[in-house]
PDB file of C-alpha atoms and ligand atoms in Angstrom:
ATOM      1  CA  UNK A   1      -5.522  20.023 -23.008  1.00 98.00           C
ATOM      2  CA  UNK A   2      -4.518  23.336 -21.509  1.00 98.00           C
ATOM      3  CA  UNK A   3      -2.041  24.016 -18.920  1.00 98.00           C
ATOM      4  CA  UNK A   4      -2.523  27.052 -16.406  1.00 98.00           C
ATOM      5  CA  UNK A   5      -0.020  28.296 -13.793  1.00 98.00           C
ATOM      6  CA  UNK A   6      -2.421  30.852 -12.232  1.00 98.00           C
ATOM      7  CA  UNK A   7      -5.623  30.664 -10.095  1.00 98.00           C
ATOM      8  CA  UNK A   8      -7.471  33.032 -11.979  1.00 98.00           C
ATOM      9  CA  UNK A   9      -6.944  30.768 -15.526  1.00 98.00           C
ATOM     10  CA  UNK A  10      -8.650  27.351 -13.656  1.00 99.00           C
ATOM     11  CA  UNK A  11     -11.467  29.451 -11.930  1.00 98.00           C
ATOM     12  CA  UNK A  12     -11.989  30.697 -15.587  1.00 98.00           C
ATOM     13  CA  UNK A  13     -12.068  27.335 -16.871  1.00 98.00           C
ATOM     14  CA  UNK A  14     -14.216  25.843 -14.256  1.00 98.00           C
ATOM     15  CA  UNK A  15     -16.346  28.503 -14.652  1.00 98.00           C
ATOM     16  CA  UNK A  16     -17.342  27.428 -18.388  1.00 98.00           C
ATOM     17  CA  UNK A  17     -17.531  23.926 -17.413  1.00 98.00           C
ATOM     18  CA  UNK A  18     -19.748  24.569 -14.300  1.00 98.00           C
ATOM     19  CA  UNK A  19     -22.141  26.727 -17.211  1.00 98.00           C
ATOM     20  CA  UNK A  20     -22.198  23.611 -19.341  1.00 98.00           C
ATOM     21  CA  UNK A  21     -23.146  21.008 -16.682  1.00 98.00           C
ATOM     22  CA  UNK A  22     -20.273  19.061 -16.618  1.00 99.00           C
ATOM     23  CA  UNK A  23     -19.005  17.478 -13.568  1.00 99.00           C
ATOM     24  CA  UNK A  24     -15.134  18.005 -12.586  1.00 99.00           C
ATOM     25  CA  UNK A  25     -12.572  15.541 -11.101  1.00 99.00           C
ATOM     26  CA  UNK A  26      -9.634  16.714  -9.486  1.00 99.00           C
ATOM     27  CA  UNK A  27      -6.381  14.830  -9.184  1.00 99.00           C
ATOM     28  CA  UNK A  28      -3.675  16.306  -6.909  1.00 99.00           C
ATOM     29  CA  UNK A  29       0.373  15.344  -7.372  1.00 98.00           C
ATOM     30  CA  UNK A  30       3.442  16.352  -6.871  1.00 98.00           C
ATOM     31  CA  UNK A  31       4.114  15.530 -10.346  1.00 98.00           C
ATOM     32  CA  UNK A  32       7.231  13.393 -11.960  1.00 98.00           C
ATOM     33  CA  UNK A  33       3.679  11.535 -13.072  1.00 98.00           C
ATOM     34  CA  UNK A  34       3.941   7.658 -13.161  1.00 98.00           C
ATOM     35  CA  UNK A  35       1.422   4.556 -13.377  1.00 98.00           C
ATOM     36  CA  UNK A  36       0.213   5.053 -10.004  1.00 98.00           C
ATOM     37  CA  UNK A  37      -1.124   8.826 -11.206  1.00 98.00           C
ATOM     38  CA  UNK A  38      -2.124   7.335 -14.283  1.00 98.00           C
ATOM     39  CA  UNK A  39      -4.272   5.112 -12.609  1.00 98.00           C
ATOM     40  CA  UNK A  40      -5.948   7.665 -10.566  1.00 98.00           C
ATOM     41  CA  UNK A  41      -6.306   9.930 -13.983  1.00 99.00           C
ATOM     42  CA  UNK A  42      -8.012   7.410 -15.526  1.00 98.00           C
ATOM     43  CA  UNK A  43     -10.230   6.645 -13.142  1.00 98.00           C
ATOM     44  CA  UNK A  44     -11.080  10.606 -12.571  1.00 99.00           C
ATOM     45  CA  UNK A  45     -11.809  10.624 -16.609  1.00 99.00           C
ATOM     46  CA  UNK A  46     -13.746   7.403 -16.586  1.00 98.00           C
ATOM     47  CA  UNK A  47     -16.277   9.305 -13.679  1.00 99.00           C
ATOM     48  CA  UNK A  48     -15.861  13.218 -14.729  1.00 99.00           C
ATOM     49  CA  UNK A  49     -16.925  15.057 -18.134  1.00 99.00           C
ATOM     50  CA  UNK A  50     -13.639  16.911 -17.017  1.00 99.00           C
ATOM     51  CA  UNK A  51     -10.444  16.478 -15.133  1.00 99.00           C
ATOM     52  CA  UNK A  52      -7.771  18.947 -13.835  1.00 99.00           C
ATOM     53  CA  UNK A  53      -4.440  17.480 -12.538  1.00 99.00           C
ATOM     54  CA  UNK A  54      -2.645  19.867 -10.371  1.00 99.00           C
ATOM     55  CA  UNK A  55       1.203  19.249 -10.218  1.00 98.00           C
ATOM     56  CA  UNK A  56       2.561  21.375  -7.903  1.00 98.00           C
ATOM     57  CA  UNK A  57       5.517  19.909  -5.316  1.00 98.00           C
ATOM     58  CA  UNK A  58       4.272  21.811  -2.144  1.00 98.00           C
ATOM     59  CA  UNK A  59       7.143  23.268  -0.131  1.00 98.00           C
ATOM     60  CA  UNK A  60       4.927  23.016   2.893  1.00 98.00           C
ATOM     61  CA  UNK A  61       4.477  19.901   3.370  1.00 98.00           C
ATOM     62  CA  UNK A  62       8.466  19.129   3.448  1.00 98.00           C
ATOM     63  CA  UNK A  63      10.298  18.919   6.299  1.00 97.00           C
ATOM     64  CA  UNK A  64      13.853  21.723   6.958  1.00 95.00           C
ATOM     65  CA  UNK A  65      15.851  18.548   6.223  1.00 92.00           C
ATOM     66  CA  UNK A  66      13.565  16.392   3.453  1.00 96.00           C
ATOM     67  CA  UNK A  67      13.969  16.426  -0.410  1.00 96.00           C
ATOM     68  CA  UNK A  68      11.785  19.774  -1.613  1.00 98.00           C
ATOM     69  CA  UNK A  69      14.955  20.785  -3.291  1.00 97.00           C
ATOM     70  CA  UNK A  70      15.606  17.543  -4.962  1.00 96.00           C
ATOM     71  CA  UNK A  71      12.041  16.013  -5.567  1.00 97.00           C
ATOM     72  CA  UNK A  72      12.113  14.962  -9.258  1.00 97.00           C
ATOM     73  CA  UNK A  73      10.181  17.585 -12.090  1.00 98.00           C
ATOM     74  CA  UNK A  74       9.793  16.748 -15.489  1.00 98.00           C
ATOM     75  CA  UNK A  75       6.796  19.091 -16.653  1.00 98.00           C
ATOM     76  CA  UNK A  76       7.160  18.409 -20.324  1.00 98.00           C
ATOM     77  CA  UNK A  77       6.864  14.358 -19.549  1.00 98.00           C
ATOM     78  CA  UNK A  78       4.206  15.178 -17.263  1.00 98.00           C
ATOM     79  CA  UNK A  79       2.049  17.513 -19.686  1.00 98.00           C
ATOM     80  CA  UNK A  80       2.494  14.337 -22.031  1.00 98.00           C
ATOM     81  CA  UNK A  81       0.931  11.796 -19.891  1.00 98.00           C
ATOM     82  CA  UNK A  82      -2.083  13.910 -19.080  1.00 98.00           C
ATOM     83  CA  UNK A  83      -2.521  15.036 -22.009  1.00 98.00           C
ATOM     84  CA  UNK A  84      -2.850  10.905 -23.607  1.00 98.00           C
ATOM     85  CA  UNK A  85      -4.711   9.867 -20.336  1.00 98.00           C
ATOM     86  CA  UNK A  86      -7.006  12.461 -21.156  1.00 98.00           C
ATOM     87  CA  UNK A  87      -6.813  14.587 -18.364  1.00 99.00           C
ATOM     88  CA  UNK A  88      -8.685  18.692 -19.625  1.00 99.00           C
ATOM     89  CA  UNK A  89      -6.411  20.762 -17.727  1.00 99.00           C
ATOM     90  CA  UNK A  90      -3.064  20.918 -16.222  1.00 99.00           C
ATOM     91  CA  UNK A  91      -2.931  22.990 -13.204  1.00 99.00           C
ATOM     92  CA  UNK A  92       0.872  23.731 -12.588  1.00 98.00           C
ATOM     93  CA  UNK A  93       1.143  27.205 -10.550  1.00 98.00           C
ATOM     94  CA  UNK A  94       4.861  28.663  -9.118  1.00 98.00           C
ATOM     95  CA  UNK A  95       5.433  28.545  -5.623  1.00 98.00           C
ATOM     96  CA  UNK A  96       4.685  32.522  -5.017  1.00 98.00           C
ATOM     97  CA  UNK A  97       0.922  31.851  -7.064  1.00 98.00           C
ATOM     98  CA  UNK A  98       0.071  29.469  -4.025  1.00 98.00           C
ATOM     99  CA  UNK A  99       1.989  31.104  -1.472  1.00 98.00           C
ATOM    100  CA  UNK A 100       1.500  34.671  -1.753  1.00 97.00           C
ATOM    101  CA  UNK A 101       3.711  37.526   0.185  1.00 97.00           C
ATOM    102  CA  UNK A 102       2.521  37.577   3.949  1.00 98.00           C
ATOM    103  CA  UNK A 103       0.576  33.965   3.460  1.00 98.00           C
ATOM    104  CA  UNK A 104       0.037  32.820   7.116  1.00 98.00           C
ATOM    105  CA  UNK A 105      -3.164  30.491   7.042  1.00 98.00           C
ATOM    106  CA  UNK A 106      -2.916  26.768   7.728  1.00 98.00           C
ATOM    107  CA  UNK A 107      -5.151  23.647   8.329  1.00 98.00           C
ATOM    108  CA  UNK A 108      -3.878  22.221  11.063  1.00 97.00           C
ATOM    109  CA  UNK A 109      -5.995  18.250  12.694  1.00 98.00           C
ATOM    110  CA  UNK A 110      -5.332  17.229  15.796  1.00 96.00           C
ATOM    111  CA  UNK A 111      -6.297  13.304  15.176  1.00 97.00           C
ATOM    112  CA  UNK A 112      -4.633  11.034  12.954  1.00 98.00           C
ATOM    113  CA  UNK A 113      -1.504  13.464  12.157  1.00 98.00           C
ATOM    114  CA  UNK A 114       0.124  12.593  14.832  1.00 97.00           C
ATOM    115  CA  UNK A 115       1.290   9.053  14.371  1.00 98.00           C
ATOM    116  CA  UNK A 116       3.307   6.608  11.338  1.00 98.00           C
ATOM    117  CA  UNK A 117       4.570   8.920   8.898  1.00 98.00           C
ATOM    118  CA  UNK A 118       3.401  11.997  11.302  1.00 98.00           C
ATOM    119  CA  UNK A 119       6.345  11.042  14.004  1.00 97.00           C
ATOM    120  CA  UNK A 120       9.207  11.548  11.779  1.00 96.00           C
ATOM    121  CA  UNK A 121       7.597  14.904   9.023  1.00 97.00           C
ATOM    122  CA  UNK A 122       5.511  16.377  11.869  1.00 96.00           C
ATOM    123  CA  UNK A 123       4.537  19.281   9.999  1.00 97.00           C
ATOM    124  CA  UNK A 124       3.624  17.190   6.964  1.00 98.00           C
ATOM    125  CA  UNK A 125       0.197  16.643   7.454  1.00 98.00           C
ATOM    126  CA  UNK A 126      -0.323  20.360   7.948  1.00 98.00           C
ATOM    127  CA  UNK A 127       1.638  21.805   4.574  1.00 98.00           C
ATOM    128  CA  UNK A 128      -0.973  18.635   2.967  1.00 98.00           C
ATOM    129  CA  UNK A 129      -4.151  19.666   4.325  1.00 99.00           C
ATOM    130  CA  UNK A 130      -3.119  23.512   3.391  1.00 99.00           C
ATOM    131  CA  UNK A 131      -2.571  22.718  -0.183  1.00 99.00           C
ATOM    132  CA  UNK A 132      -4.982  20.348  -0.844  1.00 99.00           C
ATOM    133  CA  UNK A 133      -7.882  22.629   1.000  1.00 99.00           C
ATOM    134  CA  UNK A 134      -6.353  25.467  -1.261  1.00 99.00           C
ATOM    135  CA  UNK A 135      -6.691  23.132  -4.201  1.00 99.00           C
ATOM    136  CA  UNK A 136     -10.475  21.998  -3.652  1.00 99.00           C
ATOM    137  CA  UNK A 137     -11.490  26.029  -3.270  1.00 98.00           C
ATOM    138  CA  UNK A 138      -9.695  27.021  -6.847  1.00 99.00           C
ATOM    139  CA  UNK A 139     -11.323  23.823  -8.503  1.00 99.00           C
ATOM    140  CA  UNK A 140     -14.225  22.769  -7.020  1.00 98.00           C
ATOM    141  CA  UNK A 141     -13.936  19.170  -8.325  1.00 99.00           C
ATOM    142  CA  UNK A 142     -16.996  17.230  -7.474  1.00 99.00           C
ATOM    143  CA  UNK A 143     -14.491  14.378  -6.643  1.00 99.00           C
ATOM    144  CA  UNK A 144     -10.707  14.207  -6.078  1.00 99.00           C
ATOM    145  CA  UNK A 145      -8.812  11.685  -6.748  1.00 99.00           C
ATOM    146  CA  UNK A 146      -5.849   9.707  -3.964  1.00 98.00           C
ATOM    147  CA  UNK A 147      -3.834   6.711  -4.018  1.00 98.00           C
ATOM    148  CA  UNK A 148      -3.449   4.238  -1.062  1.00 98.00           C
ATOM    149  CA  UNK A 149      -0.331   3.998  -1.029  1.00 98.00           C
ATOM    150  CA  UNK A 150      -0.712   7.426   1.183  1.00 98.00           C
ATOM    151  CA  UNK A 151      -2.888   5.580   3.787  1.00 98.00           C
ATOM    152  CA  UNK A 152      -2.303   7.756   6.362  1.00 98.00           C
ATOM    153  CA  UNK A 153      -2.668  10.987   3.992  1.00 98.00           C
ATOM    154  CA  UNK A 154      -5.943   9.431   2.059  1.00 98.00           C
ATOM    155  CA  UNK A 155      -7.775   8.997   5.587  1.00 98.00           C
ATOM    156  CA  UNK A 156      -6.678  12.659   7.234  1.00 98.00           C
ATOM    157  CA  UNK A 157      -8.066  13.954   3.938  1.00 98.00           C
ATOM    158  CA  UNK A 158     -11.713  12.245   4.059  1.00 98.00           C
ATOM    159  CA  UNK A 159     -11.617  13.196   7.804  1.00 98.00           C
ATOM    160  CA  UNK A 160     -10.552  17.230   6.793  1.00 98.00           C
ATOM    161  CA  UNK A 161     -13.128  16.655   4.278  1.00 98.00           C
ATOM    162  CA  UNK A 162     -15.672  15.684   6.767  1.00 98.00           C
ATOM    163  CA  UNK A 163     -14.676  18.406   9.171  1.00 98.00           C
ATOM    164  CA  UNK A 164     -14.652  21.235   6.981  1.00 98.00           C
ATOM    165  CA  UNK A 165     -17.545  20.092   4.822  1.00 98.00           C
ATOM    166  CA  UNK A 166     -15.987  20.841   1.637  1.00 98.00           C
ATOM    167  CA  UNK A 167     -18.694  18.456  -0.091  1.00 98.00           C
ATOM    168  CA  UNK A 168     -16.294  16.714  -2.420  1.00 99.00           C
ATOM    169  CA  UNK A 169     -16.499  12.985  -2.667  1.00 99.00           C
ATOM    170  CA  UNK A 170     -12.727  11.245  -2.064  1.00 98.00           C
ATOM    171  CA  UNK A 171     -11.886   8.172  -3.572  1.00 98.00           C
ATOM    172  CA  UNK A 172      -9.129   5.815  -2.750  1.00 98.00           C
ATOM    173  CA  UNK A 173      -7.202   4.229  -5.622  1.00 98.00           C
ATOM    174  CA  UNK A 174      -4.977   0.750  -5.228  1.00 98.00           C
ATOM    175  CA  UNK A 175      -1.426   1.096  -4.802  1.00 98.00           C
ATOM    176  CA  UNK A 176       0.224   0.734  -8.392  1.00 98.00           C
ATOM    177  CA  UNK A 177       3.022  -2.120  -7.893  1.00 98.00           C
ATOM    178  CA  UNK A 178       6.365  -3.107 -10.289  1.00 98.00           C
ATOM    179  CA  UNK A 179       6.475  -5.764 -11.658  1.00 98.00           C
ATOM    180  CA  UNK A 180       8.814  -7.474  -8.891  1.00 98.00           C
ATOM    181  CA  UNK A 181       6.194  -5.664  -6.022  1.00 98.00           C
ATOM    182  CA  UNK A 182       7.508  -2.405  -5.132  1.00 98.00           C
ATOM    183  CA  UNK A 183       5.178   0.266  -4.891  1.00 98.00           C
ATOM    184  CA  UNK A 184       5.645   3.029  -7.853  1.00 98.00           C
ATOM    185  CA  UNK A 185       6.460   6.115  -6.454  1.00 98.00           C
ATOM    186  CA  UNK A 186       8.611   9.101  -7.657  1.00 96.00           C
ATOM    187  CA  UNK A 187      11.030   8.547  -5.046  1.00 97.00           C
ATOM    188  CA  UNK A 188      12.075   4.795  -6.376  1.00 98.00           C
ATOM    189  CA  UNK A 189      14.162   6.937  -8.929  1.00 97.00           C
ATOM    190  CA  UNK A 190      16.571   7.743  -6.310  1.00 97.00           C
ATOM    191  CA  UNK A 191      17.750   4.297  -5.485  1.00 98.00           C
ATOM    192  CA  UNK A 192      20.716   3.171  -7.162  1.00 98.00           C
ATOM    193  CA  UNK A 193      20.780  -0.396  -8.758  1.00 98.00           C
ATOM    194  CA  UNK A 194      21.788  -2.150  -5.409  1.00 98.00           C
ATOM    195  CA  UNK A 195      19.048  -0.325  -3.365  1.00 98.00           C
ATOM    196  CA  UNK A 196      16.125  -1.176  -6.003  1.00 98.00           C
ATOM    197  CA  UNK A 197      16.833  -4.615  -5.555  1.00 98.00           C
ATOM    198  CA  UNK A 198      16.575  -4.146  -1.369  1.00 98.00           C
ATOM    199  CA  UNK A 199      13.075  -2.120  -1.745  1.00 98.00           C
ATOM    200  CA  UNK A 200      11.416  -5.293  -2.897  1.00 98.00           C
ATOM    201  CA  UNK A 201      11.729  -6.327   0.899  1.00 98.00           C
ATOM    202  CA  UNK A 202       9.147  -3.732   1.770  1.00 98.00           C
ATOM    203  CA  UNK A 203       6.221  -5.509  -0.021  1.00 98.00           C
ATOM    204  CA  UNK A 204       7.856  -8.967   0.653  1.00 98.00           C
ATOM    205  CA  UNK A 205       7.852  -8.368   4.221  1.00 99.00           C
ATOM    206  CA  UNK A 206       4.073  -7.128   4.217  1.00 98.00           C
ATOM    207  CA  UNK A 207       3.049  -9.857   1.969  1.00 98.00           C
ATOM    208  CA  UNK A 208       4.294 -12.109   4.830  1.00 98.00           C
ATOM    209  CA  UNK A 209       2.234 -10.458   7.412  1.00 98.00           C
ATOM    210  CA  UNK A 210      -0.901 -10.559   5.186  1.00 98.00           C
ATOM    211  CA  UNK A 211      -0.495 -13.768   4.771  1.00 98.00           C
ATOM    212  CA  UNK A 212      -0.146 -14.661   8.766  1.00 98.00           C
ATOM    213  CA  UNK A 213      -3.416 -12.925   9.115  1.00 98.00           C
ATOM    214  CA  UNK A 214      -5.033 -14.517   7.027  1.00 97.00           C
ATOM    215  CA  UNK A 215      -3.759 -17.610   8.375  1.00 97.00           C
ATOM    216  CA  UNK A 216      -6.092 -16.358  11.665  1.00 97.00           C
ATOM    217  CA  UNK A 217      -2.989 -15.008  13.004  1.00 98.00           C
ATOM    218  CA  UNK A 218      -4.933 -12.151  15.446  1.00 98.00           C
ATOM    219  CA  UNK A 219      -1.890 -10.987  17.656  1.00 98.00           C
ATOM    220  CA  UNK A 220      -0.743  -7.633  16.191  1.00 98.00           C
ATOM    221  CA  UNK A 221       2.712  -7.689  17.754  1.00 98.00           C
ATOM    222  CA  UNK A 222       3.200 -11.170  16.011  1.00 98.00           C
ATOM    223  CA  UNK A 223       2.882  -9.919  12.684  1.00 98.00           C
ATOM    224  CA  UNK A 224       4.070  -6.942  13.450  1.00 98.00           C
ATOM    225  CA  UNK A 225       7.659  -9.275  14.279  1.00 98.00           C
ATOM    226  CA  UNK A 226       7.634 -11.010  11.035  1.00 98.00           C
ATOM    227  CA  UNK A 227       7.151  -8.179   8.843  1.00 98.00           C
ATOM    228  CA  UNK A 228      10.082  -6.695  11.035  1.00 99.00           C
ATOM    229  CA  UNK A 229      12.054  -9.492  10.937  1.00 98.00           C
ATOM    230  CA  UNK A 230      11.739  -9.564   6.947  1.00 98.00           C
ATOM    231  CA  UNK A 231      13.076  -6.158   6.866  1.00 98.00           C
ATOM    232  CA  UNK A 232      15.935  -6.351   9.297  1.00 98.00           C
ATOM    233  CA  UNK A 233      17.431  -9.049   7.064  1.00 98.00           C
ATOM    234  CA  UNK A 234      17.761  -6.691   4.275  1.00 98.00           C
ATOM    235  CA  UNK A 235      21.106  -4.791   4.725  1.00 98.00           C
ATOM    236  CA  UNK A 236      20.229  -1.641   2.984  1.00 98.00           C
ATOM    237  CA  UNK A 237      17.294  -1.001   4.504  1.00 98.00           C
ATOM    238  CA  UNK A 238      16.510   0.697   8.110  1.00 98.00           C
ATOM    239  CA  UNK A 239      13.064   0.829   9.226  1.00 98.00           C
ATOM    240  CA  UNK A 240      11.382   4.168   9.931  1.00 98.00           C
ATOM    241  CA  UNK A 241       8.104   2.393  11.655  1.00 98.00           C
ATOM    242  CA  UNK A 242       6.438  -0.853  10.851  1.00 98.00           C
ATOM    243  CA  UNK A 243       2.676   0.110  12.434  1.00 98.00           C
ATOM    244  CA  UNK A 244      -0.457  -1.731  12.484  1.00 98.00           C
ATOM    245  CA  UNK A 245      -3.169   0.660  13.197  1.00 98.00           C
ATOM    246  CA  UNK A 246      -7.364   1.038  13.536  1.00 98.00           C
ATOM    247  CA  UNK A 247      -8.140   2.137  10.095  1.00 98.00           C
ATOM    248  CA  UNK A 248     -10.744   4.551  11.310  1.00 96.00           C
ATOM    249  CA  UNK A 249      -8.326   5.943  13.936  1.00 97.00           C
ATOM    250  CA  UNK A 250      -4.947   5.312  12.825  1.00 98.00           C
ATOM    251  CA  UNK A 251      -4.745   4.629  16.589  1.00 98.00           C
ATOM    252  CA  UNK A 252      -2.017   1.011  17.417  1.00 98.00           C
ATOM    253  CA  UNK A 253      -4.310  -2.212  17.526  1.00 98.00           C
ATOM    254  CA  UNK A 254      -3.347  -4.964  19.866  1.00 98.00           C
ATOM    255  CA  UNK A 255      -5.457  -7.528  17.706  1.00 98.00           C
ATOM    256  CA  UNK A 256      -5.486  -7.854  13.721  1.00 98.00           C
ATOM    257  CA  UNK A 257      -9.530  -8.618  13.984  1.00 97.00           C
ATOM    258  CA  UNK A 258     -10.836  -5.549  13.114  1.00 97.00           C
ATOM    259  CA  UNK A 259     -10.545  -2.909   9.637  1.00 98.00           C
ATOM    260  CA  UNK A 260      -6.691  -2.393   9.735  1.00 98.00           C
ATOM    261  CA  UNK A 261      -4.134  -0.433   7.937  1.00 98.00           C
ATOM    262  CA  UNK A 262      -0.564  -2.385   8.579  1.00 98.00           C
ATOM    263  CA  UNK A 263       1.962   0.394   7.590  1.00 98.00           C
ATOM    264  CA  UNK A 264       5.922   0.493   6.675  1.00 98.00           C
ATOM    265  CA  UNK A 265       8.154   3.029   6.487  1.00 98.00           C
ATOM    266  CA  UNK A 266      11.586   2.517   5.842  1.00 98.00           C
ATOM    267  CA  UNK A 267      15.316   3.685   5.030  1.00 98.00           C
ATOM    268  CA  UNK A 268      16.872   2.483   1.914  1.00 98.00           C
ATOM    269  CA  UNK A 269      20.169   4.020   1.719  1.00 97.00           C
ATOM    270  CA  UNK A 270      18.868   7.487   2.204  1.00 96.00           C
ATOM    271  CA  UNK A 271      15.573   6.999   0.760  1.00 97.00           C
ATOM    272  CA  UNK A 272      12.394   6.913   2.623  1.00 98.00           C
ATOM    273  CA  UNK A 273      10.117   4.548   1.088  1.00 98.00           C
ATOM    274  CA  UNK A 274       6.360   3.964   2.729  1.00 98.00           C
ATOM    275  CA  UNK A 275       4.226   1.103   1.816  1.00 98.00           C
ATOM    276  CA  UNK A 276       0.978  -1.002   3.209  1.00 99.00           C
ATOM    277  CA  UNK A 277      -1.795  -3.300   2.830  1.00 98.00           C
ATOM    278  CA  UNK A 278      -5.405  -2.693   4.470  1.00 98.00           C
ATOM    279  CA  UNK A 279      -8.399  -4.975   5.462  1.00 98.00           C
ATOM    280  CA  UNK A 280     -11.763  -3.581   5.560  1.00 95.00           C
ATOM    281  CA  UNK A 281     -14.395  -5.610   7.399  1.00 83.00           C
TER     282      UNK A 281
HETATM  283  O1  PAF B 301       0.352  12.793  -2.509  1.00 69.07           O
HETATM  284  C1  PAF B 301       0.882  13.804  -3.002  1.00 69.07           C
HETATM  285  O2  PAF B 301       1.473  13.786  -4.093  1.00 69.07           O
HETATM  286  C2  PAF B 301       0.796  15.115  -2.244  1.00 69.07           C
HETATM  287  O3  PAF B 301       0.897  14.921  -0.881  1.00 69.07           O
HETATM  288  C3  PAF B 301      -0.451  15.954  -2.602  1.00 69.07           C
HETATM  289  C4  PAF B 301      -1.734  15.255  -2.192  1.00 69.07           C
HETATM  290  C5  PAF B 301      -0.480  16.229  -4.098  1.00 69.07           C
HETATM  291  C6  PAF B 301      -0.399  17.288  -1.872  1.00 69.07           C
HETATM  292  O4  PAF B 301       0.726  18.031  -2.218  1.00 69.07           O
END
């Protein structure tokens, strides 16, 4: 496996592959790699002669007050688990190799930004779609690789996707759970012993409101209460947004009928912690 920090090394790369026939898989991440990534790596090797893994923690898609400073790195780790999921290549470029001197270009989307985790980062969605348009045109993956836990980000990319008709096929990977139900993400490794224990509450409390619906519970604000309700009798924990939301539109539902996304976001301590469930129909 080979690890490149500039441009010009994976166009090289892809370059040879693309002469050989073989079809590439990309899988974006921030990096500080865990089963969740691993799941999407294997599933990119399983479908791809080739796979690139870009870790690269984007400075544009944070916020003037969010973690870019803190977000967890470990590139040796990281290297490791690519290397034994059997990823080809590593893409991990500086800041400056993505960002050059005068860089001023952004994809900006006026749908689907704009709501859950786009009320509270509202220039997230933009520093996302940047990098991860930026990432398609140095790979050219035939398909890229994004995990559900990211609802909102894994549908404004298919719909960027769409727009811009980069031709790449997206696929949607489960969330990864622990073993008590909280979603893996890198974040979890900032709670402290008494706030891992709260974050359970997250996938409790939408466990609950799965369940009401499919009990034939069909009032949105109703399970919208309970998975609220859940939450607000966890101490720690502050909710950010508990949404349920058109899955096509991301726009609020009034009845649980239809393809939903039902989304949480919420404070533990001072970490923000997002998770979900969807039904398609
Ligand atoms: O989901 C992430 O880790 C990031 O938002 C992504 C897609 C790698 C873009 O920086």
């Amino acid at each position: 496996m080979k690890v490149a920090g500039t441009v010009k090394e994976v166009r090289e790369q892809v370059k040879e592959w693309r002469k050989e026939g073989l079809s590439v898989g990309l899988v974006p991440t921030m990096g500080y790699l865990h089963e969740g990534h691993k799941s999407l790596i294997d599933r990119a090797v399983k479908e791809n002669d080739r796979v690139v893994v870009s870790v690269f923690v984007n400075p544009t898609q944070f916020g003037p007050n969010e973690d870019f400073e803190s977000y967890p790195r470990d590139m040796e780790k990281d290297s490791a688990l690519c290397e034994a999921a059997g990823a080809a290549l590593v893409f991990h470029p500086e800041p400056d190799e993505m960002y050059v001197d005068g860089y001023s270009t952004f994809v900006d989307m006026n749908t689907l930004t704009g709501g859950l985790c786009g009320k509270t980062r509202p220039i997230h969605f933009r520093g996302v779609c940047t990098v991860v348009s930026k990432l398609f045109n140095i790979v050219t993956p035939d398909r890229a690789y994004f995990g559900q836990k990211d609802a909102q980000q894994l549908a404004v990319i298919k719909h960027m996707v769409t727009d811009l008709n980069f031709g790449i096929e997206i696929v949607g990977c489960p969330i990864i759970r622990e073993q008590d139900g909280l979603a893996k993400s890198s974040r979890n490794t900032y709670l402290n012993a008494d706030e891992r224990a709260a974050a359970t509450v997250l996938n409790k409390a939408l466990t609950e409101g799965k369940k009401q619906i499919e009990a034939g519970e069909k009032d949105a604000e109703k399970v919208k209460k309970t998975i609220t309700g859940i939450i607000e009798s966890e101490p720690l924990a502050k909710i950010d947004y508990v949404e349920i939301v058109d899955w096509k539109t991301l726009e609020p539902v009034e009845s649980t009928g239809g393809a939903i996304l039902c989304a949480v976001a919420v404070y533990i301590g001072k970490t923000r912690l997002i998770d979900n469930f969807i039904i398609e129909k």
